[in-house]
Amino acid sequence: MGPVSEMFRVAIVGSGPAGLSAAGRAAQLGLSHVLLEKTDHLSDTIYKYQKGKHVMATPSQLVLRSDQEFAAGKREDILGKWNERTREIGVNVKYNADVKSIRGTGPAIEGSVQKIVTRARDGTSTTKEVQRHAPPYAIELTNGETVMAEAVILAIGTQGNPNLMRCPGGDLPHVTYQLDDPTAILDEHIVVIGTGDAGIENARGLAEDAAQGNIVTVLNRAPRSTNVRESFATAKEPNAKALVEDHEAKKLTIRYETETKEVEPGWIVLTTRDGEERIRCDRIIARIGSAPPRGFVESCGIEFASADRLAFPVLSPTFESTAPGIFVIGALAGYPLIKHCMNQGYDVAEFIDGNTTLKPADEPLLAAKFAGLPGKRSVDQWLEFVRSNVSILEGMSPLQMREFMLDSDVRAYAKGETVFERNDPGSSLFGIAGGSVHVLVDAADPSKVVRIEQGSIFGEVGLISGRRRGATIVAAEPAICVEISRNAALKLQSQVPSAKKAIERIGVERQLLQMFGAGLTSEDIAGAVETAKIQQVKAGEAIITEGEDGNDIFVIRVGSMIVEKEIGGKPVFLSYLPAGSYVGEMALIDGGQRTATVRAAIKSEVIRIDGAAFGQVLAAKPALLERARRDMDVRRKTNALIESKKDGFSGVVDLFSEQAKFLVGQGLGEATDVLLIDERLCVGCDNCEKACADSHDGLSRLDREAGKTFAHLHVPTSCRHCEHPHCMADCPPNAIHRGPDGEVFIDDTCIGCGNCQRNCPYGVIRMEKVPPKKPPLLSWLLFGAGPGPGEPPYKWSKKHTRYTGDPAIDQALDRKKAIKCDMCAGIDGGPSCVRACPTGAAIRVAPDEFLTVARLEHEST
Amino acid sequence: MATLLSEPGLETGPAETAATAAATTTTAAPRRTRKISRERVSAHDGFLTHASGRWAKVGGTLALLSLGLYLFAGVSAAHFGGSWLGYSLGTIGALLIVWLTMLGMRKRAITPGRWSLKAWTSAHVYLGLALLVVGTLHSGFNFAWNVHTLAWALMLLVIASGMFGVWAYAVLPRALSDNRFDAGGAITEKQMIEALRSLDRQLHEAAQPLAPDDAALVETSLDEDPFAGSLVARVSGSYPNCATRRAARQLREARAFRPRTAGDPLDKVDSLLARKEAMLGRMRRHLKLKAWLQLWLYVHVPMTFALLAALSAHIVSVFFYW
């Protein structure tokens, strides 16, 4: 063991906003402390932002409580202020201190054993049990030093550490994991491992200038393919293409189907398709991704709420983890915004110093949320009221409740007031904290209702499937309901496993009741619900195979399916099934083998109901059987029509079938509304793009020419308004929502981080600054003023941006925000791209509207 | 084809929309958004067949009605323009011309509302064709070398160029789409230019080991501006003096007289030149089709303005010198 430090009262690991603020407070309080930072500068994540990046301070309502300053501004200004202030208040910073392990050195805590479950790729898992020890903690650094502290604040964020090479010799000094300046490396044999964007950028940087004399080899595990998206699956396409081009130009070498076997000083041994090969190598740059910090955190004795990938550590109201004396704050605790982090840093230092009366900084925000409700309760009382009355929230800690309520809303409803209407879009979940509500089961007859009691939930179908609301809900008596946003609901399910189970069970039952219409009660289907299993289906995987035996019923819960049938030796597309539909009834009702294959269009989830159990429900309820038969007849007619049209001469069915498959491949399976261009009509005038720009601040949200085409049907680069939008997945200010017409839109709180752009698999989001206003159309038509219709050219925008000299305003003018299609929400007449198409080539459709047999008939006439 | 208005329940959602969003979290009572109508179309339907040929019917009826009145109303052909029928046809024709011109405004003014440019185009085409009948009958077939006949002749020119445009719009997009198609999806104009640049870079490297004469040939291909060329070349898509093709041909000819060697750098140059030629061909076809889709507008639009001028002169003069 290396040198051991003095005993500190508190050690803070990580010098991001949370850690800096905590250390600052500790310094002000006069606690003996040390701030451990693994690099040689403060706040590495923000340090690595691109130069001049504008950092936003959201949520704006939240008051900042920290000894550090923070307001929206340039990266440089913010870092500068933090550095200065850190020096000024005398924070004891220890740089280049990369923490390897944290363990208690006190006596073993009786009964406190941490179970760490590790899952291997093949699905097996191993459980390791670690006995927790009381503080003080010994913090071991990678350089061999040990820091001793009574309490530890973990503020390490979620970026994690780079994955290390595990082959023999992977620990040799010439194996590196980053590259700061590619131009500083001369005349070396370099092997780059990892074909993500980072690896590609490093390799290209090293080989860029032939005068540097570097011999660069890129190892790629995947086989060579003409399609770079296959051979470089984790990289952006332009990057991969550029790399392949460099390879063709002999600037560097890409070795496909190659892995590292062993590293030796000056050499590397490769496993290739044709056997082993040993090549010269002075430097290895391994860019093989990074591991989330969970493994490290768990090894410190900190328990996570569940095995879910989204789960956060279990914390007390004072941020203390299950390891006594270790506190977790910041992004790692589930708070990704800078202001939240800084406030927590302050609070946690106060808690450690013994301040028990401190009210969290979000108190006023929560007070505002509860302000409109009847009955005078304090924030804490309201939180407790909601927590104890809504059954799925019972497992939450007070801290989790606070955070949960920030993402949720509570509303009081008068008797008879509508909570939401049938066909409203919405993916939030509702919990009834007081009173009860009625579900209008029959749109035509408002007297047919089903009551949902206090404590239960509703709206879960929208949450799970991302589809529009299936029924109208009105308050049966004065009621108080919590509306839980989709993000909060997902977090809740990962934090509280019992809530997840309850939501799933209610979801299955309601989905069945809703699907088969009125007249059924939960008792009728209890048997079927008992047998129901939720099953994940990968894209392309079949749940029913033609010709197989089986009579289970499947209900599509998430995603969508396509139905295919083999006709004349070719699979022919029969129909498209969106979430909320069921399939498999033919074999159950009429017996016999499965008549068609049903496979997932995208990653989906189905409820599998045992055929026998469902058969009993059908037998007991003749009306239901009648309905199922009617549905079945409609499907049979469709199949018959397609099969009858399928003959050797007209290619119509083939075309329809192939086109449907192409569209599913283009993401229509998860779309709710997509722009489709018939290239037999499109004259390439780009009026759609111009119209788009002119109805949205002068920025077009679609690229007509880009995108894929099949049999003259073109899917341009434009938002598909996915059922479960990928862009929403990781938006720090939670600025992406779904509006009442089903549009997915980004609101004004966008901080310009670019996460949505990276997460969108269809490349439809761009980061742009808003160009200045153009002169009106008539002055262009008559006098040629301004750039004319459409997006103004970059040069014009730059020239006409009116800078004021006031940095606050000028920075706002230059700020880039995420721009995407909002389906022209709020514009009378609907999408401008469609209205402005002179030839009728552009339409916006939902997949279930477009992938119908009606189109087949239309096409063949 | 089905045109559906959105369901009534959807128009008054209580939720936040892109148009009303102010903050992410709110406890304010849900706001009712203002009524927005959204038209939904679920199948492709071209401008020629729009709404089952509604405007074809309107245009046809107008033309037939004018012709019937002309033939059977018994108005004398001399000084026809001054008769009640002549005045009526003239007024209809003049208003039509002004309205048809407004398509240019409609196309560019992206105002809110339930208008469809496709419906406008459809009406533009069929009413424009009907104008041929209305305008000609208005003349009473009294032609002479004067401003009146000039207006009629300009109208014919505009309509003729428009008919060409309709043909181009109906026929060429398919070819444009076919030309853009490739196995990976569809290639855009920008990608074609990028591909050419990339091939040029590769050619430049590959030509380094060549003998000076051969290298000079490759150089001519590199120096050639793919966008250069006369209007005739652009419209016909034929570039007889294409430097790339010439370089490829001459290099091949020269090679036929040399001994064959392994690893000849000319092999690579040759294949690169062939690829460049193919890409050039594709881009030239693309530009040619785009030119055909746009060129007629350079006749149609200026002639329309000339027509408006002649029409004004015609109207002023008939009232002045009556």
mmCIF file of N, CA and C in Angstrom, chain B residues 192-273:
data_model
loop_
_atom_site.group_PDB
_atom_site.id
_atom_site.type_symbol
_atom_site.label_atom_id
_atom_site.label_comp_id
_atom_site.label_asym_id
_atom_site.label_seq_id
_atom_site.Cartn_x
_atom_site.Cartn_y
_atom_site.Cartn_z
ATOM 1 N N MET B 192 -23.981 13.124 -55.310
ATOM 2 C CA MET B 192 -23.346 12.929 -56.616
ATOM 3 C C MET B 192 -22.101 13.813 -56.716
ATOM 4 N N ILE B 193 -22.251 15.070 -56.278
ATOM 5 C CA ILE B 193 -21.107 15.996 -56.360
ATOM 6 C C ILE B 193 -19.983 15.504 -55.450
ATOM 7 N N GLU B 194 -20.375 15.052 -54.240
ATOM 8 C CA GLU B 194 -19.365 14.547 -53.309
ATOM 9 C C GLU B 194 -18.651 13.329 -53.885
ATOM 10 N N ALA B 195 -19.435 12.449 -54.508
ATOM 11 C CA ALA B 195 -18.834 11.241 -55.089
ATOM 12 C C ALA B 195 -17.822 11.627 -56.167
ATOM 13 N N LEU B 196 -18.185 12.628 -56.978
ATOM 14 C CA LEU B 196 -17.256 13.062 -58.028
ATOM 15 C C LEU B 196 -15.973 13.631 -57.417
ATOM 16 N N ARG B 197 -16.140 14.430 -56.354
ATOM 17 C CA ARG B 197 -14.962 15.001 -55.697
ATOM 18 C C ARG B 197 -14.063 13.908 -55.153
ATOM 19 N N SER B 198 -14.727 12.922 -54.526
ATOM 20 C CA SER B 198 -13.944 11.840 -53.937
ATOM 21 C C SER B 198 -13.205 11.056 -55.022
ATOM 22 N N LEU B 199 -13.880 10.820 -56.147
ATOM 23 C CA LEU B 199 -13.217 10.113 -57.249
ATOM 24 C C LEU B 199 -12.048 10.939 -57.777
ATOM 25 N N ASP B 200 -12.249 12.257 -57.834
ATOM 26 C CA ASP B 200 -11.167 13.126 -58.298
ATOM 27 C C ASP B 200 -9.942 13.029 -57.391
ATOM 28 N N ARG B 201 -10.219 13.026 -56.073
ATOM 29 C CA ARG B 201 -9.095 12.916 -55.132
ATOM 30 C C ARG B 201 -8.351 11.601 -55.337
ATOM 31 N N GLN B 202 -9.137 10.537 -55.498
ATOM 32 C CA GLN B 202 -8.495 9.229 -55.687
ATOM 33 C C GLN B 202 -7.720 9.177 -56.997
ATOM 34 N N LEU B 203 -8.292 9.795 -58.043
ATOM 35 C CA LEU B 203 -7.602 9.838 -59.339
ATOM 36 C C LEU B 203 -6.282 10.575 -59.208
ATOM 37 N N HIS B 204 -6.332 11.677 -58.469
ATOM 38 C CA HIS B 204 -5.144 12.495 -58.295
ATOM 39 C C HIS B 204 -4.017 11.678 -57.666
ATOM 40 N N GLU B 205 -4.367 10.901 -56.645
ATOM 41 C CA GLU B 205 -3.349 10.061 -55.978
ATOM 42 C C GLU B 205 -2.884 8.951 -56.915
ATOM 43 N N ALA B 206 -3.859 8.311 -57.566
ATOM 44 C CA ALA B 206 -3.520 7.152 -58.400
ATOM 45 C C ALA B 206 -2.668 7.550 -59.596
ATOM 46 N N ALA B 207 -2.770 8.830 -60.015
ATOM 47 C CA ALA B 207 -2.041 9.248 -61.220
ATOM 48 C C ALA B 207 -0.601 9.626 -60.914
ATOM 49 N N GLN B 208 -0.230 9.681 -59.627
ATOM 50 C CA GLN B 208 1.127 10.095 -59.276
ATOM 51 C C GLN B 208 2.204 9.248 -59.950
ATOM 52 N N PRO B 209 2.082 7.900 -59.957
ATOM 53 C CA PRO B 209 3.177 7.118 -60.566
ATOM 54 C C PRO B 209 3.173 7.104 -62.089
ATOM 55 N N LEU B 210 2.211 7.752 -62.740
ATOM 56 C CA LEU B 210 2.105 7.643 -64.202
ATOM 57 C C LEU B 210 3.194 8.448 -64.919
ATOM 58 N N ALA B 211 3.419 8.081 -66.176
ATOM 59 C CA ALA B 211 4.339 8.846 -67.022
ATOM 60 C C ALA B 211 3.719 10.213 -67.285
ATOM 61 N N PRO B 212 4.553 11.242 -67.552
ATOM 62 C CA PRO B 212 4.020 12.609 -67.687
ATOM 63 C C PRO B 212 2.886 12.727 -68.701
ATOM 64 N N ASP B 213 2.986 12.049 -69.849
ATOM 65 C CA ASP B 213 1.947 12.177 -70.873
ATOM 66 C C ASP B 213 0.615 11.644 -70.363
ATOM 67 N N ASP B 214 0.707 10.446 -69.745
ATOM 68 C CA ASP B 214 -0.514 9.836 -69.211
ATOM 69 C C ASP B 214 -1.087 10.709 -68.117
ATOM 70 N N ALA B 215 -0.210 11.197 -67.233
ATOM 71 C CA ALA B 215 -0.670 12.022 -66.123
ATOM 72 C C ALA B 215 -1.364 13.273 -66.642
ATOM 73 N N ALA B 216 -0.852 13.816 -67.749
ATOM 74 C CA ALA B 216 -1.455 15.022 -68.314
ATOM 75 C C ALA B 216 -2.898 14.738 -68.745
ATOM 76 N N LEU B 217 -3.117 13.529 -69.283
ATOM 77 C CA LEU B 217 -4.474 13.156 -69.709
ATOM 78 C C LEU B 217 -5.422 13.118 -68.513
ATOM 79 N N VAL B 218 -4.937 12.475 -67.434
ATOM 80 C CA VAL B 218 -5.761 12.410 -66.222
ATOM 81 C C VAL B 218 -6.043 13.818 -65.725
ATOM 82 N N GLU B 219 -5.015 14.655 -65.809
ATOM 83 C CA GLU B 219 -5.131 16.041 -65.373
ATOM 84 C C GLU B 219 -6.293 16.743 -66.088
ATOM 85 N N THR B 220 -6.459 16.481 -67.374
ATOM 86 C CA THR B 220 -7.548 17.150 -68.109
ATOM 87 C C THR B 220 -8.901 16.762 -67.525
ATOM 88 N N SER B 221 -8.996 15.504 -67.120
ATOM 89 C CA SER B 221 -10.256 15.080 -66.508
ATOM 90 C C SER B 221 -10.473 15.796 -65.173
ATOM 91 N N LEU B 222 -9.378 15.927 -64.400
ATOM 92 C CA LEU B 222 -9.500 16.572 -63.088
ATOM 93 C C LEU B 222 -9.833 18.053 -63.236
ATOM 94 N N ASP B 223 -9.288 18.673 -64.291
ATOM 95 C CA ASP B 223 -9.499 20.108 -64.451
ATOM 96 C C ASP B 223 -10.887 20.434 -64.960
ATOM 97 N N GLU B 224 -11.547 19.430 -65.500
ATOM 98 C CA GLU B 224 -12.847 19.695 -66.110
ATOM 99 C C GLU B 224 -13.882 20.033 -65.030
ATOM 100 N N ASP B 225 -14.637 21.122 -65.255
ATOM 101 C CA ASP B 225 -15.694 21.495 -64.325
ATOM 102 C C ASP B 225 -16.963 20.723 -64.716
ATOM 103 N N PRO B 226 -17.429 19.848 -63.828
ATOM 104 C CA PRO B 226 -18.571 19.022 -64.220
ATOM 105 C C PRO B 226 -19.829 19.846 -64.504
ATOM 106 N N PHE B 227 -19.856 21.090 -64.033
ATOM 107 C CA PHE B 227 -21.052 21.903 -64.255
ATOM 108 C C PHE B 227 -20.944 22.769 -65.493
ATOM 109 N N ALA B 228 -19.745 22.831 -66.061
ATOM 110 C CA ALA B 228 -19.571 23.672 -67.236
ATOM 111 C C ALA B 228 -20.339 23.063 -68.405
ATOM 112 N N GLY B 229 -20.476 23.815 -69.456
ATOM 113 C CA GLY B 229 -21.184 23.292 -70.619
ATOM 114 C C GLY B 229 -22.298 24.236 -70.976
ATOM 115 N N SER B 230 -22.625 24.246 -72.254
ATOM 116 C CA SER B 230 -23.619 25.190 -72.739
ATOM 117 C C SER B 230 -25.007 24.746 -72.325
ATOM 118 N N LEU B 231 -25.968 25.639 -72.557
ATOM 119 C CA LEU B 231 -27.365 25.317 -72.294
ATOM 120 C C LEU B 231 -27.793 24.110 -73.119
ATOM 121 N N VAL B 232 -27.296 24.082 -74.379
ATOM 122 C CA VAL B 232 -27.658 22.969 -75.264
ATOM 123 C C VAL B 232 -27.179 21.656 -74.662
ATOM 124 N N ALA B 233 -25.931 21.665 -74.164
ATOM 125 C CA ALA B 233 -25.385 20.451 -73.569
ATOM 126 C C ALA B 233 -26.222 20.051 -72.364
ATOM 127 N N ARG B 234 -26.575 21.035 -71.533
ATOM 128 C CA ARG B 234 -27.347 20.755 -70.326
ATOM 129 C C ARG B 234 -28.707 20.141 -70.680
ATOM 130 N N VAL B 235 -29.351 20.703 -71.690
ATOM 131 C CA VAL B 235 -30.695 20.259 -72.029
ATOM 132 C C VAL B 235 -30.670 18.931 -72.786
ATOM 133 N N SER B 236 -29.632 18.749 -73.614
ATOM 134 C CA SER B 236 -29.595 17.510 -74.385
ATOM 135 C C SER B 236 -28.906 16.398 -73.610
ATOM 136 N N GLY B 237 -28.118 16.784 -72.612
ATOM 137 C CA GLY B 237 -27.384 15.776 -71.843
ATOM 138 C C GLY B 237 -26.248 15.171 -72.645
ATOM 139 N N SER B 238 -25.871 15.823 -73.749
ATOM 140 C CA SER B 238 -24.763 15.247 -74.522
ATOM 141 C C SER B 238 -23.546 16.170 -74.423
ATOM 142 N N TYR B 239 -22.437 15.586 -74.023
ATOM 143 C CA TYR B 239 -21.204 16.349 -73.847
ATOM 144 C C TYR B 239 -20.134 15.692 -74.703
ATOM 145 N N PRO B 240 -20.095 16.039 -76.017
ATOM 146 C CA PRO B 240 -19.185 15.312 -76.920
ATOM 147 C C PRO B 240 -17.716 15.513 -76.575
ATOM 148 N N ASN B 241 -17.400 16.619 -75.898
ATOM 149 C CA ASN B 241 -15.984 16.865 -75.607
ATOM 150 C C ASN B 241 -15.617 16.545 -74.173
ATOM 151 N N CYS B 242 -16.305 15.599 -73.593
ATOM 152 C CA CYS B 242 -16.068 15.284 -72.189
ATOM 153 C C CYS B 242 -14.624 14.829 -71.975
ATOM 154 N N ALA B 243 -13.887 15.552 -71.137
ATOM 155 C CA ALA B 243 -12.463 15.280 -70.944
ATOM 156 C C ALA B 243 -12.240 13.927 -70.287
ATOM 157 N N THR B 244 -13.163 13.525 -69.418
ATOM 158 C CA THR B 244 -13.003 12.249 -68.728
ATOM 159 C C THR B 244 -13.090 11.096 -69.721
ATOM 160 N N ARG B 245 -14.101 11.176 -70.594
ATOM 161 C CA ARG B 245 -14.263 10.108 -71.561
ATOM 162 C C ARG B 245 -13.050 10.058 -72.499
ATOM 163 N N ARG B 246 -12.605 11.265 -72.918
ATOM 164 C CA ARG B 246 -11.469 11.308 -73.842
ATOM 165 C C ARG B 246 -10.219 10.726 -73.174
ATOM 166 N N ALA B 247 -10.002 11.119 -71.911
ATOM 167 C CA ALA B 247 -8.825 10.623 -71.200
ATOM 168 C C ALA B 247 -8.875 9.100 -71.098
ATOM 169 N N ALA B 248 -10.053 8.564 -70.744
ATOM 170 C CA ALA B 248 -10.173 7.114 -70.601
ATOM 171 C C ALA B 248 -9.880 6.428 -71.928
ATOM 172 N N ARG B 249 -10.449 7.019 -73.011
ATOM 173 C CA ARG B 249 -10.287 6.382 -74.322
ATOM 174 C C ARG B 249 -8.817 6.408 -74.752
ATOM 175 N N GLN B 250 -8.207 7.567 -74.609
ATOM 176 C CA GLN B 250 -6.830 7.685 -75.091
ATOM 177 C C GLN B 250 -5.860 6.839 -74.275
ATOM 178 N N LEU B 251 -6.135 6.742 -72.964
ATOM 179 C CA LEU B 251 -5.268 5.904 -72.135
ATOM 180 C C LEU B 251 -5.374 4.452 -72.558
ATOM 181 N N ARG B 252 -6.596 4.018 -72.839
ATOM 182 C CA ARG B 252 -6.791 2.631 -73.266
ATOM 183 C C ARG B 252 -6.118 2.375 -74.604
ATOM 184 N N GLU B 253 -6.273 3.336 -75.524
ATOM 185 C CA GLU B 253 -5.634 3.189 -76.837
ATOM 186 C C GLU B 253 -4.121 3.061 -76.684
ATOM 187 N N ALA B 254 -3.553 3.938 -75.849
ATOM 188 C CA ALA B 254 -2.100 3.943 -75.667
ATOM 189 C C ALA B 254 -1.632 2.624 -75.064
ATOM 190 N N ARG B 255 -2.457 2.089 -74.136
ATOM 191 C CA ARG B 255 -2.039 0.866 -73.454
ATOM 192 C C ARG B 255 -1.988 -0.333 -74.390
ATOM 193 N N ALA B 256 -2.842 -0.289 -75.400
ATOM 194 C CA ALA B 256 -2.904 -1.423 -76.316
ATOM 195 C C ALA B 256 -1.563 -1.675 -76.982
ATOM 196 N N PHE B 257 -0.723 -0.650 -77.046
ATOM 197 C CA PHE B 257 0.558 -0.798 -77.729
ATOM 198 C C PHE B 257 1.710 -1.057 -76.779
ATOM 199 N N ARG B 258 1.398 -1.164 -75.472
ATOM 200 C CA ARG B 258 2.487 -1.368 -74.509
ATOM 201 C C ARG B 258 2.442 -2.785 -73.980
ATOM 202 N N PRO B 259 3.599 -3.274 -73.519
ATOM 203 C CA PRO B 259 3.606 -4.608 -72.915
ATOM 204 C C PRO B 259 2.793 -4.610 -71.636
ATOM 205 N N ARG B 260 2.136 -5.681 -71.363
ATOM 206 C CA ARG B 260 1.311 -5.794 -70.165
ATOM 207 C C ARG B 260 2.204 -6.098 -68.969
ATOM 208 N N THR B 261 2.047 -5.375 -67.888
ATOM 209 C CA THR B 261 2.843 -5.632 -66.682
ATOM 210 C C THR B 261 1.919 -5.821 -65.494
ATOM 211 N N ALA B 262 2.427 -6.579 -64.521
ATOM 212 C CA ALA B 262 1.622 -6.771 -63.307
ATOM 213 C C ALA B 262 1.652 -5.493 -62.477
ATOM 214 N N GLY B 263 0.567 -5.171 -61.823
ATOM 215 C CA GLY B 263 0.510 -4.004 -60.929
ATOM 216 C C GLY B 263 0.681 -2.689 -61.655
ATOM 217 N N ASP B 264 0.286 -2.653 -62.912
ATOM 218 C CA ASP B 264 0.372 -1.418 -63.680
ATOM 219 C C ASP B 264 -0.517 -0.363 -63.024
ATOM 220 N N PRO B 265 0.021 0.812 -62.642
ATOM 221 C CA PRO B 265 -0.826 1.846 -62.008
ATOM 222 C C PRO B 265 -1.975 2.280 -62.912
ATOM 223 N N LEU B 266 -1.818 2.036 -64.217
ATOM 224 C CA LEU B 266 -2.881 2.437 -65.143
ATOM 225 C C LEU B 266 -4.176 1.652 -64.905
ATOM 226 N N ASP B 267 -4.021 0.430 -64.372
ATOM 227 C CA ASP B 267 -5.217 -0.375 -64.076
ATOM 228 C C ASP B 267 -6.158 0.401 -63.173
ATOM 229 N N LYS B 268 -5.567 0.920 -62.095
ATOM 230 C CA LYS B 268 -6.373 1.612 -61.099
ATOM 231 C C LYS B 268 -6.969 2.889 -61.683
ATOM 232 N N VAL B 269 -6.120 3.613 -62.430
ATOM 233 C CA VAL B 269 -6.594 4.858 -63.045
ATOM 234 C C VAL B 269 -7.753 4.566 -63.980
ATOM 235 N N ASP B 270 -7.596 3.489 -64.740
ATOM 236 C CA ASP B 270 -8.628 3.139 -65.703
ATOM 237 C C ASP B 270 -9.958 2.867 -65.011
ATOM 238 N N SER B 271 -9.906 2.086 -63.928
ATOM 239 C CA SER B 271 -11.173 1.755 -63.270
ATOM 240 C C SER B 271 -11.769 2.996 -62.610
ATOM 241 N N LEU B 272 -10.896 3.867 -62.082
ATOM 242 C CA LEU B 272 -11.412 5.099 -61.480
ATOM 243 C C LEU B 272 -12.063 5.992 -62.529
ATOM 244 N N LEU B 273 -11.429 6.065 -63.698
ATOM 245 C CA LEU B 273 -11.993 6.891 -64.769
ATOM 246 C C LEU B 273 -13.350 6.347 -65.204
#
